[in-house]
Coordinates of C-alpha atoms in Angstrom, one line a residue:
M1 CA 0.0 0.0 0.0
V2 CA 1.3 3.5 -0.9
S3 CA 1.1 6.2 1.7
L4 CA 1.7 9.9 0.9
K5 CA 2.2 10.9 4.5
D6 CA 2.1 14.6 5.1
D7 CA 2.8 16.2 1.8
P8 CA 1.7 14.4 -1.4
E9 CA 3.5 17.0 -3.5
I10 CA 6.9 15.7 -2.4
A11 CA 6.1 12.0 -1.6
A12 CA 8.7 9.8 -3.2
G13 CA 11.0 6.9 -2.7
P14 CA 14.8 7.1 -2.5
R15 CA 16.4 10.2 -4.1
G16 CA 16.2 10.1 -7.9
L17 CA 13.2 7.8 -8.2
P18 CA 9.9 9.1 -9.6
R19 CA 7.6 11.0 -7.2
V20 CA 3.8 10.9 -7.0
V21 CA 3.9 14.4 -8.5
D22 CA 5.7 13.0 -11.5
I23 CA 2.9 10.4 -12.0
A24 CA 0.3 13.2 -11.6
Q25 CA 2.0 15.3 -14.3
A26 CA 2.4 12.3 -16.6
A27 CA -1.2 11.3 -16.2
G28 CA -2.6 14.8 -16.3
V29 CA -4.4 14.6 -12.9
S30 CA -3.9 15.9 -9.4
T31 CA -1.7 14.2 -6.8
A32 CA -4.8 13.6 -4.7
T33 CA -6.2 11.5 -7.6
V34 CA -3.0 9.6 -7.8
D35 CA -3.2 9.0 -4.0
R36 CA -6.8 7.6 -4.4
V37 CA -5.8 5.3 -7.3
L38 CA -2.7 3.9 -5.7
N39 CA -4.5 3.2 -2.5
N40 CA -7.5 1.8 -4.2
R41 CA -9.9 4.4 -2.8
P42 CA -13.3 5.1 -4.6
G43 CA -14.3 8.2 -6.5
V44 CA -12.1 7.9 -9.6
R45 CA -13.4 7.1 -13.1
A46 CA -12.2 3.8 -14.6
A47 CA -10.5 5.6 -17.6
T48 CA -8.6 7.8 -15.2
V49 CA -7.6 4.9 -13.1
Q50 CA -6.1 3.2 -16.1
R51 CA -4.3 6.5 -17.1
V52 CA -2.7 6.8 -13.7
L53 CA -1.6 3.1 -13.6
K54 CA -0.1 3.4 -17.0
A55 CA 1.9 6.5 -16.0
A56 CA 3.0 4.7 -12.8
A57 CA 4.2 1.7 -14.8
A58 CA 5.9 3.9 -17.4
L59 CA 7.9 5.6 -14.6
D60 CA 8.7 2.3 -12.9
Y61 CA 6.9 3.5 -9.8
L62 CA 4.7 0.5 -9.7
P63 CA 5.7 -3.0 -11.0
D64 CA 3.6 -4.1 -14.0
G65 CA 2.4 -7.2 -12.0
D66 CA 0.9 -4.9 -9.3
L67 CA -1.1 -2.7 -11.6
Y68 CA -4.4 -4.5 -11.4
A69 CA -3.9 -5.3 -7.7
A70 CA -3.6 -1.6 -7.1
A71 CA -6.7 -0.9 -9.1
G72 CA -8.6 -3.6 -7.2
Q73 CA -9.7 -5.2 -10.5
K74 CA -10.2 -8.9 -11.1
P75 CA -8.3 -10.3 -14.1
M76 CA -10.2 -9.9 -17.4
R77 CA -11.4 -13.3 -18.6
L78 CA -11.1 -13.7 -22.3
S79 CA -12.3 -16.7 -24.4
F80 CA -10.8 -17.5 -27.8
L81 CA -12.9 -19.7 -30.1
L82 CA -11.0 -21.2 -33.0
P83 CA -11.9 -23.9 -35.6
A84 CA -10.9 -27.4 -34.8
G85 CA -9.3 -29.5 -37.5
N86 CA -6.1 -29.7 -39.5
N87 CA -5.4 -26.0 -40.1
R88 CA -1.9 -26.0 -38.5
F89 CA -1.7 -22.2 -38.3
L90 CA -4.9 -21.9 -36.3
T91 CA -4.0 -24.9 -34.1
G92 CA -0.6 -23.3 -33.4
L93 CA -2.3 -19.9 -32.6
G94 CA -4.6 -21.6 -30.1
E95 CA -1.7 -23.4 -28.4
M96 CA 0.3 -20.3 -28.3
I97 CA -2.5 -18.4 -26.5
R98 CA -2.8 -21.3 -24.0
R99 CA 0.9 -20.9 -23.1
A100 CA 0.8 -17.1 -22.9
D101 CA 0.0 -16.7 -19.2
S102 CA 3.2 -14.9 -18.4
M103 CA 2.7 -12.5 -21.3
L104 CA -1.0 -11.8 -20.4
A105 CA -0.6 -11.5 -16.6
P106 CA 0.8 -7.9 -16.5
H107 CA -2.3 -6.8 -18.5
G108 CA -4.6 -8.4 -16.0
V109 CA -5.8 -11.0 -18.5
K110 CA -6.6 -14.7 -18.2
A111 CA -7.3 -16.5 -21.5
Q112 CA -9.2 -19.7 -22.3
V113 CA -9.1 -21.4 -25.7
E114 CA -11.8 -23.7 -27.2
F115 CA -11.5 -25.4 -30.5
I116 CA -14.9 -25.8 -32.2
K117 CA -15.9 -28.0 -35.1
S118 CA -15.1 -26.1 -38.3
F119 CA -17.6 -24.7 -40.7
N120 CA -20.6 -25.1 -38.3
P121 CA -22.2 -21.7 -37.7
D122 CA -24.9 -23.1 -35.3
L123 CA -22.3 -24.6 -33.1
L124 CA -20.2 -21.4 -33.2
A125 CA -23.3 -19.4 -32.2
R126 CA -24.0 -21.7 -29.3
S127 CA -20.4 -21.4 -28.1
L128 CA -20.6 -17.6 -28.3
F129 CA -23.6 -17.6 -26.1
Q130 CA -22.0 -20.1 -23.6
H131 CA -18.7 -18.2 -23.3
G132 CA -20.5 -14.9 -23.1
R133 CA -22.1 -16.0 -19.8
R134 CA -18.8 -16.4 -18.1
A135 CA -16.2 -14.4 -20.0
D136 CA -15.5 -10.6 -20.0
G137 CA -14.8 -10.8 -23.8
V138 CA -14.8 -13.3 -26.6
A139 CA -12.5 -13.4 -29.7
F140 CA -13.5 -15.8 -32.5
M141 CA -12.9 -16.7 -36.1
A142 CA -16.2 -15.7 -37.7
L143 CA -18.5 -17.5 -40.1
E144 CA -20.9 -15.5 -42.3
H145 CA -24.2 -16.7 -41.0
P146 CA -27.3 -15.0 -39.4
A147 CA -27.0 -17.2 -36.3
V148 CA -23.5 -15.9 -35.6
R149 CA -24.6 -12.3 -36.1
E150 CA -27.5 -12.8 -33.7
A151 CA -25.1 -14.3 -31.1
V152 CA -22.7 -11.3 -31.5
D153 CA -25.5 -8.8 -31.0
A154 CA -26.8 -10.7 -28.0
L155 CA -23.4 -10.5 -26.3
A156 CA -23.3 -6.8 -27.1
D157 CA -26.7 -6.4 -25.4
R158 CA -25.1 -7.9 -22.3
N159 CA -22.0 -5.7 -22.5
V160 CA -19.8 -8.6 -23.4
P161 CA -17.6 -7.4 -26.3
S162 CA -16.6 -9.7 -29.1
V163 CA -13.6 -9.4 -31.5
T164 CA -13.3 -11.3 -34.8
L165 CA -10.0 -13.0 -35.6
I166 CA -8.5 -13.8 -39.0
S167 CA -12.0 -13.7 -40.7
D168 CA -14.5 -10.9 -40.1
I169 CA -18.3 -10.7 -40.1
L170 CA -20.2 -7.6 -41.0
N171 CA -23.6 -6.1 -40.1
C172 CA -23.4 -6.9 -36.4
R173 CA -22.1 -5.2 -33.2
R174 CA -18.7 -6.8 -32.9
A175 CA -16.2 -4.5 -31.2
G176 CA -13.3 -4.9 -33.6
Y177 CA -11.5 -7.1 -36.1
V178 CA -7.9 -8.4 -35.9
G179 CA -6.6 -9.8 -39.1
L180 CA -5.3 -9.1 -42.5
D181 CA -6.8 -7.1 -45.3
N182 CA -7.8 -10.3 -47.1
R183 CA -8.8 -8.6 -50.3
A184 CA -5.2 -7.3 -50.4
A185 CA -3.8 -10.7 -49.5
G186 CA -5.6 -12.3 -52.4
R187 CA -4.3 -9.6 -54.8
T188 CA -0.8 -10.2 -53.5
A189 CA -1.2 -13.9 -54.3
G190 CA -2.5 -13.1 -57.8
Y191 CA 0.4 -10.7 -58.4
L192 CA 3.0 -13.3 -57.3
I193 CA 1.5 -16.0 -59.6
A194 CA 1.4 -13.5 -62.5
R195 CA 5.0 -12.6 -62.0
F196 CA 6.1 -16.2 -61.6
L197 CA 4.3 -17.1 -64.8
K198 CA 5.7 -14.0 -66.6
H199 CA 2.1 -13.0 -67.5
R200 CA 2.0 -15.6 -70.2
P201 CA -1.2 -17.5 -71.1
A202 CA -1.7 -20.2 -68.5
K203 CA -4.2 -22.0 -66.3
V204 CA -4.3 -21.7 -62.6
A205 CA -6.7 -22.9 -59.9
M206 CA -7.8 -22.0 -56.3
I207 CA -8.4 -24.2 -53.3
A208 CA -10.3 -22.5 -50.4
G209 CA -11.0 -23.7 -46.9
S210 CA -14.6 -22.6 -47.1
L211 CA -16.3 -19.6 -48.7
S212 CA -18.4 -19.3 -45.6
Y213 CA -15.3 -17.5 -44.2
R214 CA -15.4 -13.9 -45.4
A215 CA -11.6 -14.0 -45.4
H216 CA -11.5 -16.8 -48.0
E217 CA -14.1 -15.1 -50.1
D218 CA -12.2 -11.8 -50.0
R219 CA -9.0 -13.5 -50.9
E220 CA -10.7 -15.1 -53.9
M221 CA -12.1 -11.8 -55.1
G222 CA -8.8 -10.0 -54.7
F223 CA -7.0 -12.8 -56.6
L224 CA -9.5 -12.8 -59.5
H225 CA -9.5 -9.0 -59.8
V226 CA -5.7 -8.5 -59.9
L227 CA -5.3 -11.2 -62.5
K228 CA -8.0 -9.6 -64.7
E229 CA -6.1 -6.3 -64.3
I230 CA -2.5 -7.3 -64.9
A231 CA -2.6 -10.8 -66.5
P232 CA -5.8 -11.3 -68.5
D233 CA -4.2 -14.2 -70.4
I234 CA -4.1 -16.3 -67.2
E235 CA -7.2 -18.4 -66.9
V236 CA -8.7 -19.4 -63.6
V237 CA -10.1 -22.8 -64.3
G238 CA -11.6 -23.7 -60.9
L239 CA -12.2 -23.1 -57.3
R240 CA -12.5 -26.1 -55.0
E241 CA -13.2 -26.2 -51.2
G242 CA -10.7 -28.3 -49.3
H243 CA -12.1 -27.4 -45.8
D244 CA -8.5 -26.8 -44.5
D245 CA -8.1 -30.6 -44.5
E246 CA -4.9 -32.2 -45.9
G247 CA -6.7 -35.2 -47.3
K248 CA -9.5 -33.2 -49.0
S249 CA -7.0 -30.7 -50.4
Y250 CA -4.9 -33.6 -51.8
R251 CA -8.0 -35.1 -53.6
Q252 CA -9.1 -31.8 -55.0
T253 CA -5.6 -31.1 -56.3
R254 CA -5.4 -34.5 -57.9
M255 CA -8.8 -33.9 -59.6
L256 CA -7.7 -30.6 -60.9
L257 CA -4.5 -32.0 -62.3
G258 CA -6.5 -34.8 -64.0
L259 CA -8.9 -32.3 -65.6
H260 CA -6.2 -29.8 -66.6
P261 CA -2.9 -31.6 -67.3
D262 CA -1.4 -28.2 -68.3
L263 CA -2.3 -26.5 -65.0
A264 CA 0.5 -24.0 -64.2
G265 CA -0.4 -22.7 -60.7
V266 CA -2.4 -23.2 -57.5
Y267 CA -3.4 -20.7 -55.0
N268 CA -4.3 -22.4 -51.7
I269 CA -6.5 -19.8 -49.9
G270 CA -6.7 -21.6 -46.5
G271 CA -5.1 -24.6 -44.8
G272 CA -4.2 -28.1 -46.1
A273 CA -1.1 -27.0 -48.0
E274 CA 0.5 -30.4 -47.2
G275 CA -2.2 -32.2 -49.2
V276 CA -1.7 -29.9 -52.2
A277 CA 2.1 -30.4 -52.1
R278 CA 1.7 -34.2 -51.8
A279 CA -0.5 -34.2 -55.0
L280 CA 2.1 -32.1 -56.9
K281 CA 5.0 -34.4 -55.7
E282 CA 3.2 -37.6 -56.7
T283 CA 2.6 -36.3 -60.2
R284 CA 6.1 -34.9 -60.4
R285 CA 4.8 -31.4 -60.9
E286 CA 6.2 -29.7 -57.8
R287 CA 9.2 -28.1 -59.7
E288 CA 7.1 -26.7 -62.6
M289 CA 4.0 -25.6 -60.9
V290 CA 3.7 -22.2 -59.1
F291 CA 2.2 -22.8 -55.6
I292 CA 1.2 -19.9 -53.3
G293 CA -0.3 -20.6 -49.8
H294 CA -1.2 -19.0 -46.5
G295 CA 0.1 -19.3 -42.9
L296 CA 3.6 -20.0 -41.9
T297 CA 3.8 -23.2 -39.9
T298 CA 6.4 -25.9 -39.3
E299 CA 4.9 -27.8 -42.3
T300 CA 4.7 -24.9 -44.7
R301 CA 8.2 -23.9 -43.7
G302 CA 9.4 -27.4 -44.8
L303 CA 7.5 -27.1 -48.1
L304 CA 9.3 -23.8 -48.8
I305 CA 12.7 -25.3 -48.0
D306 CA 12.2 -28.3 -50.3
G307 CA 10.8 -26.1 -53.1
A308 CA 7.3 -27.5 -53.4
L309 CA 5.8 -24.2 -52.1
D310 CA 6.9 -20.9 -53.7
A311 CA 5.6 -18.3 -51.2
V312 CA 3.5 -18.1 -48.1
I313 CA 1.4 -15.0 -47.1
T314 CA 1.2 -14.9 -43.3
Q315 CA 0.9 -12.8 -40.2
D316 CA 2.7 -13.0 -36.9
P317 CA 0.4 -14.8 -34.4
R318 CA 2.0 -12.9 -31.5
N319 CA 0.9 -9.6 -33.0
T320 CA -2.6 -11.1 -33.4
L321 CA -2.8 -11.9 -29.7
S322 CA -1.4 -8.5 -28.7
A323 CA -3.9 -6.6 -30.8
C324 CA -6.8 -8.6 -29.3
V325 CA -5.7 -7.9 -25.8
G326 CA -5.2 -4.3 -26.7
I327 CA -8.8 -4.0 -27.9
F328 CA -10.3 -5.6 -24.8
T329 CA -8.0 -3.6 -22.5
N330 CA -9.1 -0.4 -24.2
L331 CA -12.8 -1.3 -23.8
R332 CA -12.3 -2.1 -20.2
A333 CA -10.7 1.3 -19.6
G334 CA -13.4 3.2 -21.5
R335 CA -11.2 4.1 -24.5
P336 CA -12.1 3.6 -28.2
A337 CA -11.6 -0.1 -29.1
M338 CA -8.9 0.5 -31.7
Q339 CA -6.9 3.2 -29.9
A340 CA -3.2 2.6 -30.3
V341 CA -3.9 -1.0 -31.6
E342 CA -1.7 -1.9 -34.5
S343 CA -3.4 -4.2 -37.0
P344 CA -1.5 -7.3 -38.1
R345 CA 0.5 -6.9 -41.3
A346 CA 0.7 -9.3 -44.1
E347 CA 4.2 -10.7 -44.8
V348 CA 5.3 -12.7 -47.8
I349 CA 7.7 -15.5 -47.0
F350 CA 10.0 -17.2 -49.5
R351 CA 12.6 -19.9 -49.0
E352 CA 15.3 -17.2 -49.0
N353 CA 13.8 -15.0 -46.2
L354 CA 12.5 -17.5 -43.8
P355 CA 12.3 -16.0 -40.3
K356 CA 13.5 -18.1 -37.3
N357 CA 10.9 -17.1 -34.7
M358 CA 7.5 -16.4 -36.3
L359 CA 5.8 -19.8 -36.1
P360 CA 2.6 -20.0 -33.9
D361 CA 3.9 -23.1 -32.2
E362 CA 7.2 -21.5 -31.0

């Protein structure tokens, strides 16, 4: 407990350390307000409490781990709902969140992760309702469906904010979105394929996880539009859904290769890259086909190294988690949801620029 004794204007620790008056100046409040916050007394607005604690932490007056104890706040309980299945990037993201206790503790956050059967909007909606009863906020990978919108709006009615991850949903009261500009990601993939193929006449195909994800639909649109603009001689001969599953993606790729023996490129919009690569290797096409995918994982890293995969469009999962926590922390403090929150950036990874520490399972 902090005591200001006789004169709050000069209260301080050992000579040279920050004083309460320094915290007051940094936070733009009176020293009496600082006294009330640090001693957990009533009468200070939540947003002001957060500003004082942030100033105290920045000046090393109060250790980060004591911030929420000083404020008398319980840890914020966040639920992360991610699709179950074989998408290694999403699985790795969920496991990273489960291991992030030490990172989240200074922010007063406790995180829970649940993997839900993929591509099932009714099950996702039920999970949103269930977690909304016991969590202070819910982050989830959205499916475009009325039941999901209804669940998001119901949570908002109960003052439980929700944030969409990776794939967004519109026309509902979600608090924010954390993910790539997926239209731009699809355009990037189209640009890369056009450059690899030197804009010559050729056939290419797409394999999506599911177009019930807005992210995959937006990537498809971006891919088609940029090819029409810069490489009109490249023909897109098919879009198949692989449901982020290695086996299904393998079968869809084999079918495309059978129908189009002169196929020159594949854009894998979601997961299941290992299945696409297996089909290319079995038909001895991995060296001549252009293959662009999404999500840097241990598996896609290996495919880049052996040359089956030409490029991966990805985002740093740690930045995804940080942005989520930033949104929920802002809302708890009464600030705008996206204030000072940096959106994840798309990165294009080739064999020659592979990072050493950007995998979700590291």
